[in-house]
Amino acid sequence: MTTTYTAQPIAPRVLKELRTTDDAGRPAVPFTDSEGGAPLRCCLGRSEPGERIALVSYAPLRRWAAEQGVDPGAYDEVGPVFIHADDCPGPDADAALPFTNAHRTVRRYSAEGHILGGRLVEEPGDFDEALGEAFDDPAVALVHVRAVEYGCFLYEVRRGREVRRD
């Protein structure tokens, strides 16, 4: 048996809210991406030159904690994320973990929304090991994958499903 980990994009209902007012209370300001390459949290891909995107403030742990009925307290963070300015189809269902081409942090959270630790992941091939290590701890409810250089939230991973490989 192996465990498969799936990156969770920002949910469509949340994207709809963020495209109006972000989690810092500011209106979204769409713009045309002239260069491309922005990491989009709606479809977990990179923007193409000429696409309309928006940079919005997002509070992933706050939103998760509200769904769970817990208060993350001081661990609540609001940070910048790029999203498509309009609806998009979301990520490819069979896609591998995105944004693994640079150093990332796998940050662990408890069911109460408190940070339990983290791990620096330097090589793309080390993500499964880092996620497995995180979820081997029964106290870990979810993890955030974040960019090292800016600390930006990239996506959430919850416990994977086991897949039999014959």
C-alpha positions in Angstrom: 0.0 0.0 0.0 1.2 3.5 -0.7 -0.4 6.8 0.3 -1.3 9.4 -2.3 -1.2 13.1 -1.3 -3.4 15.6 -3.1 -2.9 19.3 -3.1 -6.1 21.2 -2.3 -6.7 24.4 -4.3 -8.7 27.2 -2.8 -12.3 26.0 -2.9 -14.5 27.5 -5.7 -16.9 29.1 -3.1 -14.0 30.8 -1.4 -12.6 32.0 -4.7 -15.9 33.6 -5.5 -15.7 35.6 -2.2 -12.0 36.5 -2.7 -12.7 37.8 -6.2 -15.0 40.4 -4.5 -13.4 41.1 -1.2 -10.3 39.4 0.1 -9.6 38.1 3.7 -8.1 41.5 4.6 -11.3 43.3 3.6 -9.9 44.8 0.4 -11.6 44.6 -3.0 -9.9 42.4 -5.5 -8.1 44.3 -8.3 -7.7 42.2 -11.4 -4.9 42.9 -13.8 -3.5 41.4 -17.0 -0.4 39.4 -16.3 2.1 40.6 -18.9 4.9 38.2 -17.9 3.1 35.0 -16.8 4.5 32.5 -14.3 2.5 33.5 -11.2 1.6 30.5 -9.0 -2.2 30.4 -9.1 -3.9 28.9 -6.1 -7.2 28.3 -7.9 -5.9 25.8 -10.4 -2.5 25.1 -9.0 -0.8 26.0 -12.2 1.2 29.0 -13.4 -0.4 32.0 -15.2 0.2 32.5 -18.9 1.1 35.9 -20.3 -2.0 37.9 -21.1 -4.2 36.1 -18.5 -6.3 38.2 -16.1 -5.3 37.4 -12.5 -5.6 39.1 -9.1 -3.3 39.2 -6.1 -5.5 38.9 -3.0 -5.0 38.4 0.7 -6.0 34.9 1.9 -6.3 33.3 5.4 -6.2 29.6 4.8 -5.9 28.5 8.4 -8.6 30.9 9.5 -11.0 29.4 6.9 -10.1 25.8 7.8 -10.5 26.5 11.5 -13.9 28.1 11.0 -15.0 24.9 9.2 -13.7 22.8 12.1 -15.2 25.0 14.8 -11.8 25.9 16.3 -9.9 29.1 16.9 -6.3 29.1 15.6 -5.5 32.1 17.8 -2.2 33.7 17.0 -1.5 31.2 14.3 -4.0 32.9 12.1 -2.2 34.4 9.1 -3.3 36.4 6.1 -1.0 36.5 3.1 -0.9 37.2 -0.6 -2.0 34.6 -3.2 -2.5 34.9 -7.0 -5.8 33.6 -8.4 -7.5 33.8 -11.8 -9.7 37.0 -11.9 -12.5 34.9 -13.3 -13.7 31.3 -12.9 -11.3 28.6 -14.0 -11.7 24.8 -14.2 -9.4 24.1 -11.2 -6.5 21.7 -11.2 -6.1 18.6 -13.3 -7.4 15.7 -11.2 -4.4 13.5 -12.0 -1.8 16.2 -11.6 1.2 15.6 -9.4 1.9 17.9 -6.4 2.5 21.4 -7.9 5.2 23.9 -7.3 7.8 21.4 -6.1 10.5 23.0 -8.2 12.0 25.1 -5.4 12.6 24.9 -1.7 9.4 24.6 0.2 8.3 24.3 3.8 5.8 21.7 4.8 4.1 23.2 7.9 2.1 20.9 10.2 -1.1 21.9 12.0 -3.1 20.3 14.8 -6.9 19.8 14.9 -7.0 22.9 17.0 -5.2 24.9 14.3 -1.9 25.3 16.1 1.5 24.8 14.4 3.1 21.5 15.3 6.3 22.1 13.4 7.6 22.0 9.9 10.2 20.7 7.5 12.2 22.3 4.7 11.9 20.3 1.5 14.8 21.0 -0.8 14.3 18.4 -3.6 11.1 17.6 -5.6 11.5 13.9 -4.9 11.3 14.5 -1.1 7.7 15.7 -0.9 6.1 12.3 -0.4 8.6 11.5 2.4 8.0 14.9 4.0 4.2 14.5 3.8 4.4 10.9 5.1 6.5 12.0 8.0 4.0 14.8 8.8 1.0 12.5 8.7 2.7 9.7 10.6 2.1 12.0 13.6 -1.6 11.4 14.5 -1.8 14.9 16.0 -1.3 16.4 12.5 -4.7 17.3 10.9 -3.3 19.1 7.8 -0.2 20.6 6.3 0.4 23.8 4.4 3.0 23.8 1.6 4.6 27.3 1.6 7.3 29.1 -0.4 10.5 29.5 1.5 11.6 32.8 0.0 8.3 34.7 0.7 6.5 32.4 3.1 3.4 32.4 0.9 0.8 29.7 1.2 0.8 27.5 -1.9 -1.7 24.8 -1.0 -3.1 22.6 1.7 -2.7 18.8 2.0 -4.9 16.7 4.1 -4.4 13.0 5.0 -4.0 11.0 1.8 -5.8 7.9 0.7 -4.1 4.6 0.6 -3.8 3.0 -2.8 -3.0 -0.6 -3.4 -0.3 -1.1 -6.1 -0.1 -4.6 -7.4 
